[in-house]
Amino acid sequence: MEAELNQYLDLGLIRPSKSPWASPVLMIRKPDGSIRFCIDYRKLNSVTVKDSYPMPRIDDLLDVLGRAKLFSTMDIASGYWNVPMSQGSIEKTAFTCKYGLYEWLVMPFGLCNAVPCFERLMEHILIDYKWRTCLVYLDDCIVFSEDFGSHRVRLTQVLTKFREAGFKLKMSKCKWGRSSVPFLGHIITPAGILPNPEKIKSVLRVKPLKDVSEVRAFLGLASYFRRFVRDFSKIAAPLSALVTDETFVWTPDCDVALDKLKRSLVSPPILAHPDFDLPFDIWVDASHIAVGAVLMQKQDGKNRVIAYASQSLSKAQQKWITKEMGISEIECWGVVWATRKFCPYVDRRHFTIYTDHEALTWLFNQGSRSGNHKLARWAMEIQGLDYTVIHRAGELNGAADGLSRLPVCPIQTRSMRRLAQTDPDLTTGKESSRTRSPSSEVNPTQPRLPEPTSNKTPQPIDLYDRRGRPSPRLYNEQANDTWIVALRAYLDEGAVPLDPHLLKLVVRNSHQFVVRQGIVCRYITFKTPLRNPELVLVPVIPYTLIEEVLYASHASPLAGHLGYMKTRERLLFAYRTSHHETLGDSPYFCLFERDPTLPLDLAFMNAEPSWKSDDLPQYKRR
């Protein structure tokens, strides 16, 4: 601390003070081990009149760099110290330490008005060149041009302004005449924009979060790059719920969300620079938890992504799906929200909206003649824009397929089967195929399931191999099970079946299920008399495998039975202490192949089993 004070005194940055104001000093250790000199101005900031000078939006700055080929970035050395304090404000910056009371002659870090004050100064210095020759965000400045000749001229203009203002540059952070430069946490190239790998590292290092404050910090950091992550709001929904919940409970879904956000940022897409001389396309999609949109543009004959955007639905909006026209309302809201989000790009120019909900083409293209007042009001809201709405079937709406689609047609099982065959280690699905074939409807009252064959002795089945990987047969059988297919589509994509009964079952029970290694699994509470209850993740057994699984785990010579007497003693204990809900058979029936007359029969009867180990028991459901 003494060395820091002496340095500031020698540079003329501070002086001894007699001010009635005083703020404490904090010495913060940096990652490299050195000490940072900080002053806690929170009390002073709480009584300061705030400066409302606007900061430039990051996306607005990045959009200006569209046609540039060369870039130079500059960093102002000790930027805040280039701003002198006014006479009336000097005494308010006083800070106290064991060496005395001092006050600042230049603007220190930590004041609430330091950021808007410095931004105003930088924009005033470069007022003749900002947005046309250079961009500035606090002490970061970037000069851009389309060729080397104009780049030299623009650099000379900007550097002349800095010299006149008395600014000095930090040369170690300056880049000159590059085709790729870091700027505001991004990498700027002529081809497009991508996040800076150095900034992404801080996201990738995050471990499971322990409290709400850590969740907020992570979401704030990850949200800075949300324009690169398709369906950010949907992916982050389990983490966002932790912020609003009264109790903090870290669930397996939170682990999945955290891991998926990290993986999305490891290999992000290159977002193209917008060309405002070309038309834009907005691909819109909606699910039961979020709406999403992709801003695209055809450049050089190729569809290029300009930006991704998504927003979680509020609890009230999520209830729309239960209404008669709920799907239409959610899809319509997605269109309205997307036009609001990308209005700076599409205002006063013709653009095209692509949606997988065919009813919206009539609503928006033919006018607001809907009996639903909400839909009519939304249609009128965007009628001042010049647009065309085009329907694209769900499987063709590839730009927005990451967000869960609410299908206007039933789900087919071949999507899940194809997923299992192509990537057995995949934890979440990517696509749900849909057709309008009535024969493919999911009907829970008349399930199209193959009947189990009980005339042959089932063989033991291995659901997982020695390395813990699911067997191919489990993949295929789940892909052919109607209930599991509908549940998987809802978990992966939010796609819901048309059948109202199955829709209600899927939505109400989905919180108990999760996809692991491409297999639909369920959380159950495992209870035993000698151990505390614990949460266990088990695979959902397809209907066609139930008989084989029961045989393999119960009647097979390789199963867990340890002989008649040992098994009988265990069954006695289990009968008296355990619930009989999971298997559906009583322990007595498993042993004697008939139901007991009274529960106490099991304690007094000493009969031998009437079946041999190589015979298949005929299981009975109560």
Coordinates of C-alpha atoms in Angstrom, one line a residue:
M1 CA 0.0 0.0 0.0
E2 CA 2.8 2.4 0.9
A3 CA 4.4 1.9 -2.5
E4 CA 1.1 2.5 -4.3
L5 CA 0.6 5.7 -2.4
N6 CA 4.1 7.0 -3.1
Q7 CA 3.6 6.3 -6.8
Y8 CA 0.3 8.1 -7.0
L9 CA 1.8 11.1 -5.1
D10 CA 4.8 11.2 -7.5
L11 CA 2.6 11.1 -10.5
G12 CA 0.4 13.9 -9.1
L13 CA -2.7 11.8 -9.1
I14 CA -3.6 12.3 -5.4
R15 CA -2.7 14.7 -2.6
P16 CA -3.2 14.8 1.2
S17 CA -6.7 15.8 2.2
K18 CA -8.7 17.5 5.0
S19 CA -12.0 16.4 3.5
P20 CA -15.0 15.5 5.7
W21 CA -15.6 12.6 3.3
A22 CA -13.7 9.3 3.7
S23 CA -14.0 5.9 1.9
P24 CA -12.1 2.8 3.0
V25 CA -9.2 1.2 1.0
L26 CA -9.3 -2.5 0.0
M27 CA -6.3 -4.4 -1.1
I28 CA -7.4 -7.2 -3.5
R29 CA -5.0 -9.9 -4.6
K30 CA -4.9 -10.5 -8.4
P31 CA -4.7 -13.9 -10.0
D32 CA -1.0 -13.4 -10.7
G33 CA -0.4 -12.8 -7.0
S34 CA 0.1 -9.0 -7.1
I35 CA -2.0 -6.6 -5.1
R36 CA -4.7 -4.3 -6.6
F37 CA -5.4 -1.0 -4.8
C38 CA -9.1 -0.5 -4.6
I39 CA -11.4 2.0 -2.8
D40 CA -14.9 1.1 -1.6
Y41 CA -17.0 4.0 -2.8
R42 CA -20.4 2.3 -2.2
K43 CA -21.5 4.8 0.4
L44 CA -20.5 7.7 -1.8
N45 CA -22.3 6.2 -4.8
S46 CA -25.5 5.7 -2.9
V47 CA -25.9 9.5 -2.5
T48 CA -24.5 10.5 -5.9
V49 CA -26.9 11.9 -8.6
K50 CA -26.5 9.4 -11.4
D51 CA -25.3 10.3 -14.9
S52 CA -27.6 8.8 -17.5
Y53 CA -25.4 9.1 -20.6
P54 CA -26.1 6.0 -22.7
M55 CA -23.6 3.4 -23.4
P56 CA -23.5 2.0 -27.0
R57 CA -25.0 -1.4 -27.5
I58 CA -22.5 -4.2 -28.3
D59 CA -24.6 -5.6 -31.1
D60 CA -24.9 -2.1 -32.7
L61 CA -21.2 -1.8 -32.7
L62 CA -20.6 -5.2 -34.2
D63 CA -23.1 -4.7 -37.0
V64 CA -21.2 -1.6 -38.3
L65 CA -18.2 -3.8 -39.2
G66 CA -20.0 -5.6 -42.0
R67 CA -17.9 -4.8 -45.1
A68 CA -14.6 -4.1 -43.4
K69 CA -11.5 -6.2 -44.3
L70 CA -8.8 -4.6 -42.1
F71 CA -9.0 -3.7 -38.5
S72 CA -6.8 -1.9 -35.9
T73 CA -7.6 -1.9 -32.2
M74 CA -6.2 0.6 -29.6
D75 CA -6.3 0.7 -25.8
I76 CA -6.0 4.0 -23.9
A77 CA -3.4 3.7 -21.1
S78 CA -4.8 4.6 -17.7
G79 CA -7.9 5.9 -19.3
Y80 CA -9.7 7.3 -16.3
W81 CA -6.7 9.2 -15.1
N82 CA -6.9 11.3 -18.2
V83 CA -10.0 13.0 -16.7
P84 CA -9.3 15.7 -14.1
M85 CA -11.7 16.0 -11.2
S86 CA -13.7 19.3 -10.8
Q87 CA -12.8 21.4 -7.8
G88 CA -16.1 20.7 -6.1
S89 CA -15.8 16.9 -6.4
I90 CA -12.2 16.4 -5.3
E91 CA -12.9 16.3 -1.6
K92 CA -15.6 13.7 -2.1
T93 CA -13.1 11.2 -3.5
A94 CA -11.1 11.2 -0.3
F95 CA -10.0 7.8 1.0
T96 CA -8.5 6.8 4.4
C97 CA -5.8 4.3 5.3
K98 CA -3.2 3.8 8.0
Y99 CA -1.0 6.4 6.3
G100 CA -3.5 9.2 6.4
L101 CA -6.3 10.8 4.4
Y102 CA -5.9 11.4 0.6
E103 CA -8.0 12.7 -2.2
W104 CA -7.9 12.2 -6.0
L105 CA -7.0 14.9 -8.5
V106 CA -8.0 12.7 -11.4
M107 CA -11.0 10.4 -11.8
P108 CA -10.5 7.2 -9.8
F109 CA -12.0 3.8 -10.4
G110 CA -15.1 2.9 -8.5
L111 CA -17.2 6.0 -8.9
C112 CA -20.7 5.3 -10.3
N113 CA -20.5 8.1 -12.8
A114 CA -17.0 7.3 -14.0
V115 CA -18.2 5.0 -16.9
P116 CA -20.7 7.5 -18.5
C117 CA -18.3 10.4 -18.0
F118 CA -15.4 8.6 -19.8
E119 CA -17.6 7.4 -22.6
R120 CA -18.9 10.9 -23.1
L121 CA -15.3 12.2 -23.3
M122 CA -14.2 9.5 -25.8
E123 CA -17.2 10.1 -28.1
H124 CA -16.6 13.9 -28.0
I125 CA -13.0 13.4 -29.0
L126 CA -13.9 11.1 -31.9
I127 CA -17.2 12.8 -32.8
D128 CA -16.1 13.4 -36.4
Y129 CA -15.2 9.8 -37.1
K130 CA -17.4 7.6 -34.8
W131 CA -19.6 5.0 -36.6
R132 CA -18.0 5.8 -40.0
T133 CA -14.2 5.5 -39.4
C134 CA -13.9 4.0 -35.9
L135 CA -15.9 2.6 -33.0
V136 CA -15.3 3.4 -29.3
Y137 CA -16.4 1.7 -26.1
L138 CA -14.8 3.3 -23.1
D139 CA -11.0 2.9 -23.6
D140 CA -11.3 0.4 -26.4
C141 CA -11.2 1.8 -30.0
I142 CA -11.3 0.0 -33.3
V143 CA -10.5 1.5 -36.7
F144 CA -11.9 -0.4 -39.7
S145 CA -11.7 -0.1 -43.5
E146 CA -12.1 -2.0 -46.7
D147 CA -8.5 -1.6 -48.1
F148 CA -5.0 -0.7 -46.8
G149 CA -4.9 2.8 -48.3
S150 CA -8.0 4.1 -46.6
H151 CA -7.0 2.2 -43.4
R152 CA -3.8 4.3 -43.2
V153 CA -5.8 7.5 -43.6
R154 CA -8.3 6.6 -40.9
L155 CA -5.6 5.6 -38.5
T156 CA -3.8 8.9 -39.0
Q157 CA -7.1 10.8 -38.3
V158 CA -7.8 8.9 -35.1
L159 CA -4.3 9.0 -33.7
T160 CA -4.2 12.7 -34.4
K161 CA -7.3 13.2 -32.2
F162 CA -5.7 11.1 -29.4
R163 CA -2.6 13.2 -29.5
E164 CA -4.5 16.4 -29.3
A165 CA -6.4 15.1 -26.3
G166 CA -3.1 14.1 -24.6
F167 CA -3.9 10.4 -24.6
K168 CA -1.3 7.7 -24.5
L169 CA -1.8 4.1 -25.9
K170 CA -0.9 0.9 -24.2
M171 CA 1.1 -0.6 -27.0
S172 CA 1.0 -4.2 -25.7
K173 CA -2.7 -4.2 -26.3
C174 CA -2.8 -2.5 -29.7
K175 CA -3.2 -4.4 -33.0
W176 CA -2.5 -2.8 -36.3
G177 CA -3.8 -3.6 -39.8
R178 CA -5.1 -7.1 -38.9
S179 CA -7.7 -9.2 -40.7
S180 CA -8.7 -10.6 -37.3
V181 CA -8.7 -8.8 -34.0
P182 CA -10.3 -9.2 -30.6
F183 CA -12.8 -6.5 -29.7
L184 CA -15.2 -6.4 -26.7
G185 CA -15.0 -10.2 -26.0
H186 CA -15.4 -11.1 -29.7
I187 CA -13.1 -12.0 -32.6
I188 CA -13.8 -9.8 -35.6
T189 CA -13.1 -11.1 -39.1
P190 CA -14.2 -10.2 -42.6
A191 CA -16.2 -13.5 -42.7
G192 CA -18.1 -12.9 -39.4
I193 CA -17.9 -12.7 -35.7
L194 CA -17.2 -15.4 -33.0
P195 CA -16.6 -15.2 -29.3
N196 CA -13.1 -14.7 -28.0
P197 CA -11.7 -18.1 -26.8
E198 CA -9.9 -16.3 -24.0
K199 CA -13.2 -15.0 -22.7
I200 CA -14.9 -18.4 -23.1
K201 CA -12.3 -20.1 -20.8
S202 CA -13.9 -18.4 -17.8
V203 CA -17.2 -20.0 -18.7
L204 CA -15.7 -23.5 -19.3
R205 CA -14.0 -23.5 -15.9
V206 CA -17.2 -23.1 -14.0
K207 CA -18.1 -26.1 -11.8
P208 CA -21.5 -27.0 -10.4
L209 CA -22.9 -23.9 -8.8
K210 CA -23.5 -23.7 -5.0
D211 CA -25.9 -20.9 -4.5
V212 CA -28.2 -18.3 -6.2
S213 CA -25.5 -15.7 -6.4
E214 CA -23.2 -18.1 -8.4
V215 CA -26.0 -19.0 -10.7
R216 CA -26.7 -15.3 -11.4
A217 CA -23.0 -14.6 -12.1
F218 CA -22.7 -17.6 -14.5
L219 CA -25.9 -16.7 -16.4
G220 CA -24.7 -13.1 -16.7
L221 CA -21.4 -14.2 -18.1
A222 CA -22.9 -16.8 -20.5
S223 CA -25.6 -14.4 -21.6
Y224 CA -23.0 -12.1 -23.0
F225 CA -22.5 -14.7 -25.8
R226 CA -26.1 -15.7 -26.1
R227 CA -26.3 -14.5 -29.7
F228 CA -24.0 -17.4 -30.6
V229 CA -26.1 -20.1 -28.8
R230 CA -29.2 -21.4 -30.5
D231 CA -32.1 -21.6 -28.0
F232 CA -30.1 -20.1 -25.1
S233 CA -33.2 -19.5 -23.0
K234 CA -34.4 -23.1 -23.4
I235 CA -31.1 -24.6 -22.5
A236 CA -30.6 -22.4 -19.5
A237 CA -34.2 -22.8 -18.2
P238 CA -33.2 -25.2 -15.3
L239 CA -30.6 -22.7 -14.2
S240 CA -32.9 -19.7 -14.5
A241 CA -35.5 -21.5 -12.4
L242 CA -33.0 -21.7 -9.5
V243 CA -32.9 -17.9 -9.4
T244 CA -36.6 -17.6 -8.9
D245 CA -37.2 -20.7 -6.7
E246 CA -37.5 -20.1 -3.0
T247 CA -35.2 -23.1 -2.3
F248 CA -31.9 -23.8 -4.0
V249 CA -31.9 -27.4 -5.2
W250 CA -29.2 -28.4 -7.8
T251 CA -30.8 -31.2 -10.0
P252 CA -29.4 -33.4 -12.7
D253 CA -31.2 -31.2 -15.2
C254 CA -29.0 -28.3 -14.0
D255 CA -25.9 -30.4 -14.7
V256 CA -27.2 -31.0 -18.2
A257 CA -27.9 -27.3 -18.8
L258 CA -24.5 -26.3 -17.5
D259 CA -22.7 -28.9 -19.6
K260 CA -24.7 -28.0 -22.8
L261 CA -24.0 -24.3 -22.5
K262 CA -20.3 -25.1 -22.1
R263 CA -20.4 -27.3 -25.2
S264 CA -22.3 -24.8 -27.2
L265 CA -19.5 -22.2 -26.6
V266 CA -16.6 -24.6 -27.2
S267 CA -17.3 -24.6 -31.0
P268 CA -19.6 -21.7 -31.6
P269 CA -20.8 -20.7 -35.1
I270 CA -19.4 -17.8 -37.1
L271 CA -22.1 -15.2 -37.3
A272 CA -22.1 -13.2 -40.5
H273 CA -22.0 -9.4 -40.7
P274 CA -25.4 -8.0 -41.7
D275 CA -25.6 -6.4 -45.2
F276 CA -28.3 -3.8 -45.1
D277 CA -28.5 -3.7 -48.9
L278 CA -29.9 -7.3 -48.9
P279 CA -33.2 -8.6 -47.5
F280 CA -33.4 -10.4 -44.2
D281 CA -35.2 -13.6 -43.2
I282 CA -36.5 -14.4 -39.7
W283 CA -37.0 -18.0 -38.8
V284 CA -39.3 -18.3 -35.8
D285 CA -40.2 -21.2 -33.6
A286 CA -41.8 -21.7 -30.2
S287 CA -42.1 -24.4 -27.5
H288 CA -43.9 -24.8 -24.2
I289 CA -41.1 -23.0 -22.3
A290 CA -39.5 -20.6 -24.8
V291 CA -39.6 -18.8 -28.1
G292 CA -36.7 -18.5 -30.4
A293 CA -35.7 -16.9 -33.7
V294 CA -32.8 -16.8 -36.1
L295 CA -32.0 -13.8 -38.2
M296 CA -30.6 -14.9 -41.5
Q297 CA -29.5 -13.4 -44.8
K298 CA -28.6 -14.9 -48.2
Q299 CA -25.0 -13.7 -48.9
D300 CA -23.1 -15.0 -51.9
G301 CA -25.8 -17.5 -52.6
K302 CA -25.6 -19.0 -49.1
N303 CA -27.9 -18.6 -46.1
R304 CA -25.8 -17.0 -43.3
V305 CA -26.8 -16.7 -39.7
I306 CA -26.7 -13.1 -38.4
A307 CA -27.8 -13.7 -34.9
Y308 CA -29.7 -16.2 -32.6
A309 CA -32.2 -15.0 -30.1
S310 CA -34.5 -16.7 -27.5
Q311 CA -36.6 -15.8 -24.6
S312 CA -38.2 -17.9 -21.8
L313 CA -42.0 -17.9 -21.5
S314 CA -43.4 -16.6 -18.3
K315 CA -45.5 -18.9 -16.1
A316 CA -48.7 -17.2 -17.4
Q317 CA -47.6 -17.6 -21.0
Q318 CA -46.7 -21.3 -20.5
K319 CA -50.4 -21.9 -19.6
W320 CA -51.5 -20.8 -23.0
I321 CA -50.9 -24.3 -24.3
T322 CA -53.8 -25.7 -22.3
K323 CA -56.2 -23.4 -24.1
E324 CA -58.2 -24.2 -27.2
M325 CA -56.0 -22.0 -29.5
G326 CA -53.0 -22.2 -27.2
I327 CA -50.5 -23.4 -29.7
S328 CA -51.5 -20.7 -32.2
E329 CA -51.1 -18.1 -29.4
I330 CA -47.6 -19.2 -28.5
E331 CA -46.5 -19.4 -32.1
C332 CA -48.0 -16.0 -32.9
W333 CA -46.3 -14.5 -29.8
G334 CA -43.0 -15.9 -31.2
V335 CA -43.5 -14.0 -34.4
V336 CA -44.3 -10.7 -32.6
W337 CA -41.4 -11.1 -30.2
A338 CA -39.0 -11.9 -33.0
T339 CA -40.0 -8.8 -35.0
R340 CA -39.5 -6.7 -31.9
K341 CA -36.1 -8.2 -31.2
F342 CA -34.8 -7.7 -34.8
C343 CA -36.7 -4.5 -35.6
P344 CA -33.5 -2.4 -36.1
Y345 CA -32.6 -4.8 -39.0
V346 CA -36.0 -5.2 -40.7
D347 CA -37.7 -1.8 -40.1
R348 CA -38.5 0.1 -43.3
R349 CA -37.4 -2.8 -45.6
H350 CA -39.1 -5.9 -46.8
F351 CA -38.3 -9.2 -45.0
T352 CA -39.6 -12.7 -44.8
I353 CA -40.9 -14.6 -41.7
Y354 CA -40.7 -18.4 -41.8
T355 CA -42.8 -20.4 -39.4
D356 CA -43.8 -24.0 -39.0
H357 CA -47.4 -23.1 -37.9
E358 CA -49.5 -22.8 -41.1
A359 CA -52.3 -21.0 -39.4
L360 CA -50.1 -17.9 -39.0
T361 CA -49.8 -17.5 -42.8
W362 CA -53.5 -16.8 -43.0
L363 CA -53.5 -14.5 -39.9
F364 CA -50.6 -12.3 -41.0
N365 CA -51.0 -12.3 -44.7
Q366 CA -54.7 -12.0 -44.9
G367 CA -55.2 -9.5 -42.2
S368 CA -56.4 -9.6 -38.5
R369 CA -59.8 -11.2 -39.1
S370 CA -59.4 -13.6 -36.2
G371 CA -62.0 -14.2 -33.6
N372 CA -59.3 -14.5 -31.0
H373 CA -58.7 -10.9 -29.8
K374 CA -55.2 -11.6 -28.7
L375 CA -54.1 -12.9 -32.1
A376 CA -55.9 -10.0 -33.8
R377 CA -54.1 -7.5 -31.6
W378 CA -50.7 -9.0 -32.3
A379 CA -51.4 -9.1 -36.0
M380 CA -52.2 -5.4 -35.9
E381 CA -49.1 -4.6 -34.0
I382 CA -46.7 -5.6 -36.8
Q383 CA -49.0 -4.5 -39.7
G384 CA -46.8 -1.4 -40.1
L385 CA -43.8 -3.6 -41.2
D386 CA -43.2 -4.8 -44.7
Y387 CA -43.1 -8.6 -44.5
T388 CA -44.3 -11.9 -45.9
V389 CA -45.1 -14.9 -43.8
I390 CA -44.2 -18.3 -45.4
H391 CA -45.0 -21.7 -43.9
R392 CA -42.2 -24.2 -43.6
A393 CA -42.9 -27.7 -42.2
G394 CA -41.2 -28.6 -39.0
E395 CA -38.6 -30.8 -40.6
L396 CA -37.8 -28.0 -43.1
N397 CA -37.5 -25.3 -40.5
G398 CA -33.9 -26.2 -39.9
A399 CA -32.7 -22.8 -38.8
A400 CA -34.8 -22.8 -35.7
D401 CA -35.1 -26.6 -35.1
G402 CA -33.1 -26.4 -31.9
L403 CA -36.1 -24.8 -30.2
S404 CA -38.8 -27.2 -29.4
R405 CA -41.5 -27.2 -32.1
L406 CA -45.1 -27.5 -31.3
P407 CA -46.0 -29.7 -34.2
V408 CA -49.2 -29.3 -36.3
C409 CA -48.7 -33.0 -37.3
P410 CA -48.0 -36.1 -35.3
I411 CA -44.6 -37.4 -34.4
Q412 CA -43.0 -40.4 -36.1
T413 CA -40.8 -42.9 -34.3
R414 CA -38.1 -43.1 -37.0
S415 CA -36.6 -39.8 -35.8
M416 CA -35.6 -41.3 -32.5
R417 CA -34.5 -44.6 -34.1
R418 CA -32.2 -42.6 -36.5
L419 CA -30.8 -40.7 -33.6
A420 CA -30.0 -43.8 -31.7
Q421 CA -28.3 -45.4 -34.7
T422 CA -26.1 -42.4 -35.6
D423 CA -24.9 -41.3 -32.2
P424 CA -25.3 -43.7 -29.2
D425 CA -23.5 -41.4 -26.9
L426 CA -25.7 -38.4 -27.6
T427 CA -27.5 -37.2 -24.5
T428 CA -30.2 -35.1 -26.2
G429 CA -32.0 -35.3 -29.5
K430 CA -31.6 -32.9 -32.4
E431 CA -34.6 -33.4 -34.6
S432 CA -38.1 -34.7 -34.7
S433 CA -39.5 -35.8 -38.0
R434 CA -43.2 -35.0 -38.6
T435 CA -45.7 -35.9 -41.3
R436 CA -49.3 -35.4 -41.8
S437 CA -50.1 -39.1 -42.0
P438 CA -53.0 -39.9 -39.7
S439 CA -51.8 -43.4 -39.3
S440 CA -48.8 -42.2 -37.3
E441 CA -50.9 -40.5 -34.6
V442 CA -50.0 -41.3 -31.0
N443 CA -53.1 -42.6 -29.3
P444 CA -52.7 -43.8 -25.7
T445 CA -56.1 -45.4 -25.6
Q446 CA -55.2 -47.7 -28.5
P447 CA -51.5 -48.2 -28.4
R448 CA -49.9 -50.0 -31.3
L449 CA -47.7 -52.2 -29.3
P450 CA -46.6 -55.8 -30.1
E451 CA -47.9 -58.4 -27.7
P452 CA -45.3 -60.2 -25.6
T453 CA -44.6 -63.8 -26.5
S454 CA -45.0 -65.9 -23.5
N455 CA -44.8 -69.3 -25.2
K456 CA -41.0 -69.2 -25.2
T457 CA -38.7 -68.9 -22.2
P458 CA -37.1 -65.5 -22.3
Q459 CA -33.4 -65.2 -22.4
P460 CA -31.5 -63.0 -19.9
I461 CA -31.1 -59.5 -21.3
D462 CA -28.2 -57.0 -20.8
L463 CA -29.5 -53.5 -20.8
Y464 CA -26.0 -52.0 -20.3
D465 CA -22.6 -53.4 -21.1
R466 CA -19.7 -53.6 -18.7
R467 CA -18.7 -50.0 -19.5
G468 CA -22.1 -48.7 -18.6
R469 CA -23.2 -48.0 -22.2
P470 CA -26.8 -48.8 -23.1
S471 CA -27.3 -51.8 -25.4
P472 CA -28.4 -51.3 -29.0
R473 CA -31.5 -53.3 -28.3
L474 CA -32.6 -51.0 -25.6
Y475 CA -32.2 -48.1 -28.0
N476 CA -34.3 -49.8 -30.7
E477 CA -37.0 -51.0 -28.4
Q478 CA -37.4 -47.6 -26.9
A479 CA -37.6 -46.1 -30.4
N480 CA -40.5 -48.5 -31.1
D481 CA -42.5 -47.8 -27.9
T482 CA -45.3 -45.3 -28.5
W483 CA -45.3 -43.8 -25.0
I484 CA -41.5 -43.5 -24.8
V485 CA -41.3 -41.9 -28.2
A486 CA -43.8 -39.2 -27.3
L487 CA -42.1 -38.6 -24.0
R488 CA -38.6 -38.4 -25.6
A489 CA -39.9 -35.9 -28.2
Y490 CA -41.2 -33.7 -25.4
L491 CA -38.1 -33.9 -23.3
D492 CA -35.7 -33.2 -26.2
E493 CA -37.7 -30.8 -28.3
G494 CA -40.8 -29.9 -26.3
A495 CA -42.9 -31.4 -29.2
V496 CA -46.3 -32.5 -27.9
P497 CA -48.6 -35.1 -29.4
L498 CA -52.0 -34.2 -30.7
D499 CA -53.9 -36.6 -28.6
P500 CA -55.3 -34.6 -25.6
H501 CA -55.0 -37.6 -23.2
L502 CA -51.4 -38.4 -24.1
L503 CA -50.6 -34.7 -24.0
K504 CA -51.8 -34.4 -20.4
L505 CA -49.9 -37.5 -19.4
V506 CA -46.6 -36.4 -21.0
V507 CA -46.8 -32.8 -19.6
R508 CA -47.7 -33.8 -16.1
N509 CA -45.2 -36.6 -15.7
S510 CA -42.2 -35.3 -17.8
H511 CA -40.5 -33.8 -14.7
Q512 CA -39.8 -37.4 -13.5
F513 CA -37.9 -38.3 -16.6
V514 CA -34.6 -37.3 -18.3
V515 CA -32.5 -38.5 -21.2
R516 CA -29.1 -40.0 -20.5
Q517 CA -26.9 -41.5 -23.1
G518 CA -29.8 -41.4 -25.5
I519 CA -32.0 -43.5 -23.2
V520 CA -35.1 -42.2 -21.5
C521 CA -34.7 -42.7 -17.8
R522 CA -36.8 -42.1 -14.7
Y523 CA -35.9 -40.9 -11.2
I524 CA -37.3 -43.2 -8.5
T525 CA -36.8 -43.2 -4.7
F526 CA -35.1 -46.4 -3.7
K527 CA -36.1 -47.5 -0.2
T528 CA -34.8 -50.3 1.9
P529 CA -35.3 -51.1 5.6
L530 CA -31.6 -50.7 6.4
R531 CA -30.7 -47.7 4.3
N532 CA -32.0 -44.2 4.0
P533 CA -34.1 -43.4 0.9
E534 CA -32.0 -42.4 -2.1
L535 CA -32.8 -41.0 -5.6
V536 CA -31.9 -43.6 -8.3
L537 CA -31.9 -43.1 -12.1
V538 CA -33.3 -46.2 -13.9
P539 CA -34.0 -46.8 -17.6
V540 CA -37.6 -46.8 -18.8
I541 CA -38.3 -50.4 -19.9
P542 CA -40.2 -50.7 -23.2
Y543 CA -43.4 -52.7 -23.1
T544 CA -41.8 -55.4 -25.3
L545 CA -38.9 -56.0 -22.8
I546 CA -40.9 -56.1 -19.6
E547 CA -41.2 -59.9 -19.5
E548 CA -37.6 -60.5 -20.4
V549 CA -36.4 -58.0 -17.8
L550 CA -38.5 -59.6 -15.1
Y551 CA -37.2 -63.0 -16.0
A552 CA -33.6 -61.8 -16.1
S553 CA -33.8 -60.1 -12.7
H554 CA -36.0 -62.7 -11.0
A555 CA -36.2 -66.2 -12.4
S556 CA -33.0 -66.6 -14.4
P557 CA -30.3 -68.9 -12.9
L558 CA -28.0 -65.8 -13.1
A559 CA -30.4 -63.6 -11.2
G560 CA -30.1 -62.5 -7.6
H561 CA -31.7 -65.6 -5.9
L562 CA -29.3 -67.3 -3.4
G563 CA -31.3 -70.5 -3.0
Y564 CA -34.6 -71.3 -1.4
M565 CA -33.9 -70.9 2.3
K566 CA -31.8 -67.7 2.0
T567 CA -34.3 -66.2 -0.5
R568 CA -37.2 -67.2 1.7
E569 CA -35.7 -65.5 4.7
R570 CA -35.2 -62.3 2.7
L571 CA -38.7 -62.5 1.3
L572 CA -40.1 -62.8 4.8
F573 CA -38.3 -59.7 5.9
A574 CA -39.2 -57.8 2.8
Y575 CA -42.8 -58.7 3.1
R576 CA -43.1 -57.3 6.6
T577 CA -41.0 -54.1 6.0
S578 CA -41.4 -53.1 2.3
H579 CA -44.0 -51.7 0.1
H580 CA -45.3 -53.9 -2.8
E581 CA -45.8 -51.2 -5.5
T582 CA -42.9 -51.6 -8.0
L583 CA -43.2 -55.2 -9.2
G584 CA -46.9 -55.6 -8.6
D585 CA -46.4 -59.2 -7.1
S586 CA -46.3 -60.1 -3.5
P587 CA -43.2 -61.9 -2.2
Y588 CA -45.4 -64.8 -1.2
F589 CA -46.6 -65.3 -4.8
C590 CA -43.0 -65.1 -6.1
L591 CA -42.1 -68.0 -3.7
F592 CA -45.2 -70.3 -3.8
E593 CA -46.8 -69.3 -7.1
R594 CA -50.1 -68.5 -5.4
D595 CA -51.5 -65.7 -3.3
P596 CA -51.5 -66.2 0.5
T597 CA -54.8 -66.6 2.3
L598 CA -53.6 -64.2 5.1
P599 CA -50.5 -62.2 5.4
L600 CA -49.4 -64.4 8.3
D601 CA -49.4 -67.5 6.1
L602 CA -46.0 -66.6 5.0
A603 CA -44.6 -66.8 8.5
F604 CA -46.0 -70.3 9.3
M605 CA -45.9 -72.2 6.0
N606 CA -42.8 -74.1 5.1
A607 CA -43.8 -75.4 1.7
E608 CA -41.3 -76.2 -1.0
P609 CA -41.5 -74.2 -4.2
S610 CA -43.7 -75.9 -6.9
W611 CA -41.5 -74.8 -9.8
K612 CA -38.1 -75.7 -11.0
S613 CA -35.4 -73.2 -11.7
D614 CA -35.5 -73.8 -15.5
D615 CA -39.3 -73.1 -15.7
L616 CA -40.6 -69.7 -16.4
P617 CA -42.8 -68.4 -13.5
Q618 CA -46.2 -67.1 -14.7
Y619 CA -46.3 -63.7 -13.1
K620 CA -49.6 -62.4 -11.9
R621 CA -50.7 -58.8 -11.5
R622 CA -52.9 -57.7 -8.6

